[in-house]
CSV table of C-alpha atoms in Angstrom, one decimal:
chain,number,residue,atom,x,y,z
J,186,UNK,CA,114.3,105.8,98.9
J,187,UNK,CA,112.5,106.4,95.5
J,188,UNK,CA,111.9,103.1,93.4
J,189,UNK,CA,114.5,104.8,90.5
J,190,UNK,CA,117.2,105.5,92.9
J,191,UNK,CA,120.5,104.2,92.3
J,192,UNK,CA,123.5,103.0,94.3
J,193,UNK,CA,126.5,105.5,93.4
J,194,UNK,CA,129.0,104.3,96.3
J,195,UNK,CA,129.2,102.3,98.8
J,196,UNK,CA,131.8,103.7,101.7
J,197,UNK,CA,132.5,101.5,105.2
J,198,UNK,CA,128.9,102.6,106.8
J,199,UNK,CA,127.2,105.2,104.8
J,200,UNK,CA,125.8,104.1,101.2
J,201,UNK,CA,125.2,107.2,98.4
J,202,UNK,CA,122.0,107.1,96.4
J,203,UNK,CA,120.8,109.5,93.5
J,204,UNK,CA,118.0,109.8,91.1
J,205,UNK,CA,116.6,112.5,88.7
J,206,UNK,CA,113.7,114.3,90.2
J,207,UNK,CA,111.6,116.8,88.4
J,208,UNK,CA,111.7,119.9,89.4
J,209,UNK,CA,108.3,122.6,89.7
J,210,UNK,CA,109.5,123.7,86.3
J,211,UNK,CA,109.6,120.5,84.6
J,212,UNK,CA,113.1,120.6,84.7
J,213,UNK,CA,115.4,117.6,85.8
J,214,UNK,CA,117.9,117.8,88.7
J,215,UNK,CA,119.9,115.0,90.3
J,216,UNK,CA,118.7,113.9,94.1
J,217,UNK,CA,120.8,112.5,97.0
J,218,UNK,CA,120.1,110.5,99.8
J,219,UNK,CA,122.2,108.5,102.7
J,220,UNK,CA,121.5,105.0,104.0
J,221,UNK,CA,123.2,103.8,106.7
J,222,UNK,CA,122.6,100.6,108.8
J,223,UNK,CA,119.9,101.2,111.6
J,224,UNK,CA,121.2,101.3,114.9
J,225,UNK,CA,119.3,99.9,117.8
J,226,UNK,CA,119.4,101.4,121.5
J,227,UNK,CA,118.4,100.2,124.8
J,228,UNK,CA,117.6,101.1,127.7
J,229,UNK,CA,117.8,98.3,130.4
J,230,UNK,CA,117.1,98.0,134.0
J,231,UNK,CA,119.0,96.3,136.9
J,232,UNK,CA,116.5,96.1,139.8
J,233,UNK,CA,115.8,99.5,140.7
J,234,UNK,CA,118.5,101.0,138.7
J,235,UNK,CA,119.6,101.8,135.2
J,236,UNK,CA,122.4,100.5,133.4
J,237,UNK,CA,124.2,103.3,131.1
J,238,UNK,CA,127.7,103.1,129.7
J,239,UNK,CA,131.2,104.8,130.1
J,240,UNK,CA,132.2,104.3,126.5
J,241,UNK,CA,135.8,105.2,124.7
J,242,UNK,CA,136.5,104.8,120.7
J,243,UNK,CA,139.7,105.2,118.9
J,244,UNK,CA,138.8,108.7,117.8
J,245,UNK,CA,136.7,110.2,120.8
J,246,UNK,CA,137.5,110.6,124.9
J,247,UNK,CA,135.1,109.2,127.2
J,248,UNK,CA,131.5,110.0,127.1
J,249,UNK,CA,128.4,108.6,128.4
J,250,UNK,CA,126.0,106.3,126.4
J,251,UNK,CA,123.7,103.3,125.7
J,252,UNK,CA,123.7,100.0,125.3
J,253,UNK,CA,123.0,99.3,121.4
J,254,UNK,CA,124.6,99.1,118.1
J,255,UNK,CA,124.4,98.7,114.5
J,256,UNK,CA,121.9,96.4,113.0
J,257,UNK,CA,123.4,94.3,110.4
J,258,UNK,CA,121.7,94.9,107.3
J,259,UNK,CA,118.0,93.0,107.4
J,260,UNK,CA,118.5,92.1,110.7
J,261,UNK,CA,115.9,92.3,112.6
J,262,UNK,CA,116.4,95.2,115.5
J,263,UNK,CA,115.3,93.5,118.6
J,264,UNK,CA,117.4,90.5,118.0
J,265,UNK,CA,120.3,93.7,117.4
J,266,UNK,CA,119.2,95.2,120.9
J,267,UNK,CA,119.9,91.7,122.5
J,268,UNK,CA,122.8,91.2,120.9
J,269,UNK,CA,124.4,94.6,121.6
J,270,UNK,CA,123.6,94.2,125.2
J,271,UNK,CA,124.9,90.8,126.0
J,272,UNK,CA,128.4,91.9,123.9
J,273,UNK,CA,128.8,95.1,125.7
J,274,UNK,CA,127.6,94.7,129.7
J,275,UNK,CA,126.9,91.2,129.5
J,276,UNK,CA,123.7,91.1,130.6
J,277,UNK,CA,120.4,89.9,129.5
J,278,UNK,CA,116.2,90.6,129.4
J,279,UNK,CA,114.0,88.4,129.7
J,280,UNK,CA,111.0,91.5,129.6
J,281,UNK,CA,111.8,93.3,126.4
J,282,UNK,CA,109.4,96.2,125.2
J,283,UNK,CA,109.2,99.0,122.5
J,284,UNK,CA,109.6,102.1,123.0
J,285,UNK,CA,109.9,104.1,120.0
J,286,UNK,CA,111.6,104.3,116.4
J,287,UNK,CA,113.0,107.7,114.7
J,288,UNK,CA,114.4,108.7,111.5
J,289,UNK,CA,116.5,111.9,113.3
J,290,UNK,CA,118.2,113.1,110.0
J,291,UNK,CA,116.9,114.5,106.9
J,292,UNK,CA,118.2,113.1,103.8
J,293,UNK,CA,119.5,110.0,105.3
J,294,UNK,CA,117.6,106.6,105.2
J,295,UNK,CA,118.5,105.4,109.5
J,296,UNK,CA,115.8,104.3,112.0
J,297,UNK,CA,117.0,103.8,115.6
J,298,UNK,CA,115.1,101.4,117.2
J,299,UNK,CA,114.5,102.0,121.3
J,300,UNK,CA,113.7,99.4,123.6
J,301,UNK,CA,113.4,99.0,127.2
J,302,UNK,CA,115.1,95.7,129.0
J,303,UNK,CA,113.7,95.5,132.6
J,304,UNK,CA,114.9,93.7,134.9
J,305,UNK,CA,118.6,92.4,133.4
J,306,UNK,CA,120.9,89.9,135.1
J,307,UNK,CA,124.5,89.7,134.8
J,308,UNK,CA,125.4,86.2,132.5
J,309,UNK,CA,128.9,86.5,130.9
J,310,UNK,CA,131.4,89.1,130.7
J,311,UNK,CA,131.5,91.4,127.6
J,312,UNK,CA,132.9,90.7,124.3
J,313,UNK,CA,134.1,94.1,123.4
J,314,UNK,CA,136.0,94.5,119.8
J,315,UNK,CA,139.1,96.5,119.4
J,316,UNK,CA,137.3,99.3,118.7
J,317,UNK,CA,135.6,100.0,122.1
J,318,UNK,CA,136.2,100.5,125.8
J,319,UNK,CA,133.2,100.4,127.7
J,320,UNK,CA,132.8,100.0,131.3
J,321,UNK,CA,128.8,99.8,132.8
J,322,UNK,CA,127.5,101.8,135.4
J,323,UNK,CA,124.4,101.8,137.2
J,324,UNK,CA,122.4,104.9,137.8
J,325,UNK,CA,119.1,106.5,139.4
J,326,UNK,CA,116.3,107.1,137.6
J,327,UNK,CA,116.4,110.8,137.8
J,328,UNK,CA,120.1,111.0,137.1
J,329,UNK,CA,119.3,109.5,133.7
J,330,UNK,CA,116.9,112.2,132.9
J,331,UNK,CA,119.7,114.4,133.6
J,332,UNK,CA,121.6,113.0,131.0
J,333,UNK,CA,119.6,115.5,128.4
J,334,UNK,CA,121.7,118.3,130.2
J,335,UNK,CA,124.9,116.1,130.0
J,336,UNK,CA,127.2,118.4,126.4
J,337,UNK,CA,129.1,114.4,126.8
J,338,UNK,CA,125.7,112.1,126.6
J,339,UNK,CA,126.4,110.4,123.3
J,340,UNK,CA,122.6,109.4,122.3
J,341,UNK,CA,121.4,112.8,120.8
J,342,UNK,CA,118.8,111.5,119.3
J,343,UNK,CA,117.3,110.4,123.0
J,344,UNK,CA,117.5,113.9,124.3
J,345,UNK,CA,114.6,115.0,122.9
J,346,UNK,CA,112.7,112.2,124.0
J,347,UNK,CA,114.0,112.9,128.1
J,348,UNK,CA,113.4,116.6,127.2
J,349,UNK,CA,109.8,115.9,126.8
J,350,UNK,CA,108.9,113.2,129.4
J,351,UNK,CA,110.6,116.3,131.7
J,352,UNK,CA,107.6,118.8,130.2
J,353,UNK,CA,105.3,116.7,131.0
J,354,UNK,CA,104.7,115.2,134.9
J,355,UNK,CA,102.3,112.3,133.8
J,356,UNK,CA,104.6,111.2,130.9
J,357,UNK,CA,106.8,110.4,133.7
J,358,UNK,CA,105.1,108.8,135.6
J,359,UNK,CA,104.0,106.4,133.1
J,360,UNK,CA,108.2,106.0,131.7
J,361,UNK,CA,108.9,104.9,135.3
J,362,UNK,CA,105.9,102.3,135.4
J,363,UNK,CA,107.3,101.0,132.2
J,364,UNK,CA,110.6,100.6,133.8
J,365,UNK,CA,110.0,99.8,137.3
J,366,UNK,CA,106.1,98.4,137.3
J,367,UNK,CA,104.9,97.5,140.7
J,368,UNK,CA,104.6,94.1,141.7
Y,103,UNK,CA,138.0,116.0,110.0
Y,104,UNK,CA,141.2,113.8,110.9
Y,105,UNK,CA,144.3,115.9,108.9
Y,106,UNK,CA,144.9,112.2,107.5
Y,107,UNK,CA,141.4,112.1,106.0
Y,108,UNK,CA,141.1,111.6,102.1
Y,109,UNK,CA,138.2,112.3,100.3
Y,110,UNK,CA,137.0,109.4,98.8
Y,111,UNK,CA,133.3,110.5,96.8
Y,112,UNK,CA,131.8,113.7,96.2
Y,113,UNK,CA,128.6,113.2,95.7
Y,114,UNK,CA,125.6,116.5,95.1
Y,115,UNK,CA,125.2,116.9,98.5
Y,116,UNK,CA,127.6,114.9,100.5
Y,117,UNK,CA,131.4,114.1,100.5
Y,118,UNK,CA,132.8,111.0,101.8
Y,119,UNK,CA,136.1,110.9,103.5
Y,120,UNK,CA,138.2,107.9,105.1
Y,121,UNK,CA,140.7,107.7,106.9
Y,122,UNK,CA,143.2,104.7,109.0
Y,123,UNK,CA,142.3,104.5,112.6
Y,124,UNK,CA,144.1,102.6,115.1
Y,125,UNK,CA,142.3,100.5,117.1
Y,126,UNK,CA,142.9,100.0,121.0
Y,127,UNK,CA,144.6,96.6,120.4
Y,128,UNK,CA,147.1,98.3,117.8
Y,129,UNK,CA,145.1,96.8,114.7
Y,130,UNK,CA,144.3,99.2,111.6
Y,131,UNK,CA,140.9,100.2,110.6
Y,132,UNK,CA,139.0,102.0,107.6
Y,133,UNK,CA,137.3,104.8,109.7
Y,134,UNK,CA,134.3,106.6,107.4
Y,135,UNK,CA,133.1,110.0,107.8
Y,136,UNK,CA,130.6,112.5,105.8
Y,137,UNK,CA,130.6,116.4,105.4
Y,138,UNK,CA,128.3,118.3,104.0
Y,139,UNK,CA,127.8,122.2,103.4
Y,140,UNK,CA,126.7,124.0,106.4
Y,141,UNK,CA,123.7,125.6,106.9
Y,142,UNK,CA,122.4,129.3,107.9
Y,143,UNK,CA,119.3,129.5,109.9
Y,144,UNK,CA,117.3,132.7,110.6
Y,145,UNK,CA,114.2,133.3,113.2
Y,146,UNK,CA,113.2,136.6,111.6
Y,147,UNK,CA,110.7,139.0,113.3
Y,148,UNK,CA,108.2,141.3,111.3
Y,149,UNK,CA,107.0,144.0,113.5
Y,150,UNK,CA,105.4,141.6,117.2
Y,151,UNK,CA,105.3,138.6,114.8
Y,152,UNK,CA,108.1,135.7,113.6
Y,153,UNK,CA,108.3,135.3,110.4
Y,154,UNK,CA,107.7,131.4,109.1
Y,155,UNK,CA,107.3,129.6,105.7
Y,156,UNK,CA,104.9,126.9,104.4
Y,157,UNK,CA,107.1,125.1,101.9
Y,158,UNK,CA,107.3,122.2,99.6
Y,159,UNK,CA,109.8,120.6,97.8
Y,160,UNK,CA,109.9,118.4,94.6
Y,161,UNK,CA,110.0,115.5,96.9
Y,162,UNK,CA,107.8,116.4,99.9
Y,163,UNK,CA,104.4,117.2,100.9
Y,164,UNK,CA,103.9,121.2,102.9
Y,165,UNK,CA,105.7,121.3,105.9
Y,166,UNK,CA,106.6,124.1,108.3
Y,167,UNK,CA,109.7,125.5,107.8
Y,168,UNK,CA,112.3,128.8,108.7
Y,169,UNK,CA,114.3,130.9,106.2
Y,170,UNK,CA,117.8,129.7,105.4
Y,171,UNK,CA,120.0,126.8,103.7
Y,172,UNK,CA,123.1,125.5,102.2
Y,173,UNK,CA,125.9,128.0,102.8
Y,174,UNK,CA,128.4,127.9,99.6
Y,175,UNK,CA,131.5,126.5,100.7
Y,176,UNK,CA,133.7,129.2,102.1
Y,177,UNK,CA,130.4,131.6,102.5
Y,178,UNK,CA,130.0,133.2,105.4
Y,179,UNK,CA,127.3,131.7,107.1
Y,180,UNK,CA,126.1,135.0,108.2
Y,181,UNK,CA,126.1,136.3,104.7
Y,182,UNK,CA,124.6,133.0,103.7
Y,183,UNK,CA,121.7,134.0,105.9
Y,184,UNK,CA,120.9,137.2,104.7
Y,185,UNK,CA,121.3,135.9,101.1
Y,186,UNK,CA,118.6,133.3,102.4
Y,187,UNK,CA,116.3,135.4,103.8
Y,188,UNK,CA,116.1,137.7,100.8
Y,189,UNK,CA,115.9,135.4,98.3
Y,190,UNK,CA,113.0,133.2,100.0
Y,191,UNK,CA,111.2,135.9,102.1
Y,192,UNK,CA,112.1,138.9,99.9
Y,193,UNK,CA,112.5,140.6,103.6
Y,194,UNK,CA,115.4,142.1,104.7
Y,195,UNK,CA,117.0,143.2,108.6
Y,196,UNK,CA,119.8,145.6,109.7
Y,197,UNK,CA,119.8,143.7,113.3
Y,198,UNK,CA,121.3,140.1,113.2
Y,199,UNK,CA,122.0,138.9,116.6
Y,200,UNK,CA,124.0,135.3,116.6
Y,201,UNK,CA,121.5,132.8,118.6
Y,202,UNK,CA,124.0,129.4,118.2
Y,203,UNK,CA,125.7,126.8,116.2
Y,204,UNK,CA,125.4,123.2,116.8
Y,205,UNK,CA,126.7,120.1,115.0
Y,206,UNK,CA,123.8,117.7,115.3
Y,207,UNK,CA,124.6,114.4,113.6
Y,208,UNK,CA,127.3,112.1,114.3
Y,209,UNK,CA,130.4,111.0,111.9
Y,210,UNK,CA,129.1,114.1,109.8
Y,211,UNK,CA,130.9,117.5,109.6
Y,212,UNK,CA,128.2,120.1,109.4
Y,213,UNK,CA,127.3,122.7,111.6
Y,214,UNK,CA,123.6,124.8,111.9
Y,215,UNK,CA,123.9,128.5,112.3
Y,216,UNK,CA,120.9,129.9,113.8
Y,217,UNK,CA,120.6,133.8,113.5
Y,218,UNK,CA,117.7,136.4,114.8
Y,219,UNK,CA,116.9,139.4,111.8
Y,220,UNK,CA,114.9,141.5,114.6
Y,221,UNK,CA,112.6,143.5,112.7
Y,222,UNK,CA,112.7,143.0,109.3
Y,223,UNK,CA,111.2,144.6,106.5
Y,224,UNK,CA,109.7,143.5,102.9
Y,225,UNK,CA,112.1,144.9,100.6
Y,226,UNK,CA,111.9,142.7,97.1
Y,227,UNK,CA,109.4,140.0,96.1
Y,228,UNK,CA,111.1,136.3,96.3
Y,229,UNK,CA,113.6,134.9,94.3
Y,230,UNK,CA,112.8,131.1,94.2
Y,231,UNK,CA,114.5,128.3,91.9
Y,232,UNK,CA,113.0,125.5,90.6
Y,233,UNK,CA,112.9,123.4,93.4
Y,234,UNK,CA,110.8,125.7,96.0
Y,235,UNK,CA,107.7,126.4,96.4
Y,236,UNK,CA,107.6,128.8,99.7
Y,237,UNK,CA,104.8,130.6,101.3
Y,238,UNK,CA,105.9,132.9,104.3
Y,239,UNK,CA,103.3,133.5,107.1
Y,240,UNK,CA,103.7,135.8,110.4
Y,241,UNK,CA,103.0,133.7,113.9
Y,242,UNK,CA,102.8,134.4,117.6
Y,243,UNK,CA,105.7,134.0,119.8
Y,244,UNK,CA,103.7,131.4,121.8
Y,245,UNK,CA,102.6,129.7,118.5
Y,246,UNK,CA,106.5,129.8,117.4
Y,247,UNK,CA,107.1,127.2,120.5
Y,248,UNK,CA,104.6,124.8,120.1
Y,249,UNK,CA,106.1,124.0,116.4
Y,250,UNK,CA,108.3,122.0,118.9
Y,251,UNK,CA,105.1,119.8,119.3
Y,252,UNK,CA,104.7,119.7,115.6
Y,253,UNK,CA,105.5,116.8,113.4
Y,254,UNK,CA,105.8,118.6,110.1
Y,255,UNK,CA,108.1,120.7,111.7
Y,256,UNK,CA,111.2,120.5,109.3
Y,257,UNK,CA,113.6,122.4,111.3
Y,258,UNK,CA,114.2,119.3,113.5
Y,259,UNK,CA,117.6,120.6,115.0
Y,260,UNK,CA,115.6,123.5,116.4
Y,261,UNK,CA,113.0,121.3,118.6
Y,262,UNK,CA,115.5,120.7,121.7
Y,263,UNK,CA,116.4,124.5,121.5
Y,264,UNK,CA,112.7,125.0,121.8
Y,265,UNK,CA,111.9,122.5,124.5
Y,266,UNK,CA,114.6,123.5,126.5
Y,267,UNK,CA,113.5,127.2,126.1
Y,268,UNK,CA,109.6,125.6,127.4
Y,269,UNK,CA,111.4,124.0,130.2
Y,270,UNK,CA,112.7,127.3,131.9
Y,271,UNK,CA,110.7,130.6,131.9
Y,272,UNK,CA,113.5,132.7,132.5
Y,273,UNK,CA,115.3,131.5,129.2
Y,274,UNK,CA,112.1,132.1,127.8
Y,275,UNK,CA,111.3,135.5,128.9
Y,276,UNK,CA,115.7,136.3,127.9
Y,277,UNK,CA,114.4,134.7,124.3
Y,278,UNK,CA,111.6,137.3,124.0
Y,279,UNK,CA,113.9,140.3,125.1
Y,280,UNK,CA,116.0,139.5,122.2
Y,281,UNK,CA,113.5,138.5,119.8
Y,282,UNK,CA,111.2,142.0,121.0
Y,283,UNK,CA,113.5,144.3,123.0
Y,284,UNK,CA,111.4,146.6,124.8
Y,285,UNK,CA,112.2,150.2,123.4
C-alpha cells in the first residue's frame, strides 16, 4: 500500500484504502486498494495419504478444500497453519515446510501462505465454530492433483500451482519427495 | 449477491455489501461481500498474429497485458469490449466469437468476459486517458502461451485457461481453429 494511503472503511473482512496518484498528465485521480487478512493453507500428510476437507458454510453447499484459515492480523502464518489444522481435523505436524506465498488478486493487499505438514497424527477432535461443517477425508496422491479439474475444489488459487506440477513430470516428482520422502 | 444484502460503502472501485447470515447453530452473523464492475477481455488477432499490449500504469512498472477493462455498469460486456479494443488498440473486428466467463475471486461479485476479435483491422489511432500508457505489439501463437510462464503477465485470470490449453493438444489445436480458421 502506498505510504499516503488512507483507511476509508473498515467492513467485517475487507478494509478500503485510497490515495491521490498522479496521473501521466500531471493530473490527480483518487486510487483504491483492498486489504484483507492473509489466509494460510496447508497441505498435510497422513502416512501415505493426504488429508483434504469436505467443507459446508452457511451460504455455500458442500465443496472440497484445505486445511487453513484466516491469519489474525500480525500473526504470524505458520503459527495460523497450525492452528487451523488442529481446529478443523485435529491433527498435528511435527515436519512443517514452505511451500509457496501468492498475492492472487490485483488491487487487493492478501498473501496466502502454503505449507506442507507431513506426517500428521490424529490428537483431539476439532473445534469447529458455528460457521463450518467440515468432515476430513483422506486421499491419493494423484486424486489430489485431480482436484485442479474438480468446478467444486474451493482453493483456486492452488489450481494453478497443480496445473503446473501436471506440465511438468520432474516437478512432480520432486512435490511427491517433499510429501512422502523416503526413508 | 444475497436479495437481503445492503450496500454498505461505495468506494472508486469497489462496493461493500453486508448482509445477516445464519449460522449452523441458529446464531446471527454479519456476512461481508465486495462487487466490483466487470470486466471485458479480448484476444484479438491481426492477420497470423495476436494482438498484445506493453502497458504501464501510474502505479506500475511495464507489464504484458490484453485489450479490455471495466465494463460501465449496465454495459454490455461485449460492447464494452469493442469499446476497449478501439479506444486502446485503435483496431477494430467484425468477428467476435465468445471464448468464456469466469468469476475468479471469492466473496467478490465480478465476472471476466474473454472474447476473440479474429482478424482485426487498424481503423483509428488510440484514445488513451490519463492513466495509460499502452504500446500494442503482434506475437506468435506459440509465444501467446508461454505468457502463462510469465510473471509480468497481468492478465492473471487467463494463466489456468492457458495451462490447461498446454496440457491438452487437442484443445490447443480447437484454440487455433478458432483463433485462425482455415479458409
Amino acid at each position: 500500500m502506498p505510504s499516503n494511503a488512507k483507511l476509508v472503511f473498515k467492513g467485517k473482512m475487507f478494509e478500503v484504502w485510497q490515495w491521490e496518484q498522479k496521473m501521466f498528465d500531471g493530473s490527480v485521480k483518487i486510487f483504491e486498494r483492498l486489504r484483507r487478512q492473509n489466509t494460510a493453507l496447508v497441505i498435510a500428510t497422513v502416512r501415505d495419504k493426504i488429508l483434504i476437507l469436505n467443507e459446508q458454510q452457511p451460504d455455500t453447499g458442500m465443496f472440497a478444500s484445505l486445511p487453513g484459515g484466516r491469519c489474525d492480523w500480525d500473526e504470524d502464518p505458520l503459527e495460523a497453519a497450525k492452528r487451523e489444522l488442529l481446529e478443523e481435523t485435529g491433527y498435528e505436524s511435527k515436519e512443517w515446510i514452505f511451500l509457496k506465498e501468492q498475492n492472487p488478486v490485483g488491487k487487493m493487499e492478501w498473501t496466502i501462505y502454503t505449507y506442507v505438514a507431513r506426517n500428521c497424527v490424529f490428537k483431539q477432535p476439532p473445534k469447529l465454530d458455528a460457521g463450518e461443517k467440515i468432515e476430513t477425508r483422506l486421499i491419493e496422491f494423484e486424486e489430489f492433483f485431480m482436484l485442479s479439474d474438480n468446478p467444486l475444489f474451493y482453493e483456486k488459487e492452488l489450481v494453478e500451482y497443480l496445473l503446473r506440477v501436471r506440465l511438468d513430470s520432474k516437478k512432480k516428482e520432486e512435490f511427491h519427495n517433499l510429501l512422502f520422502p523416503r526413508k
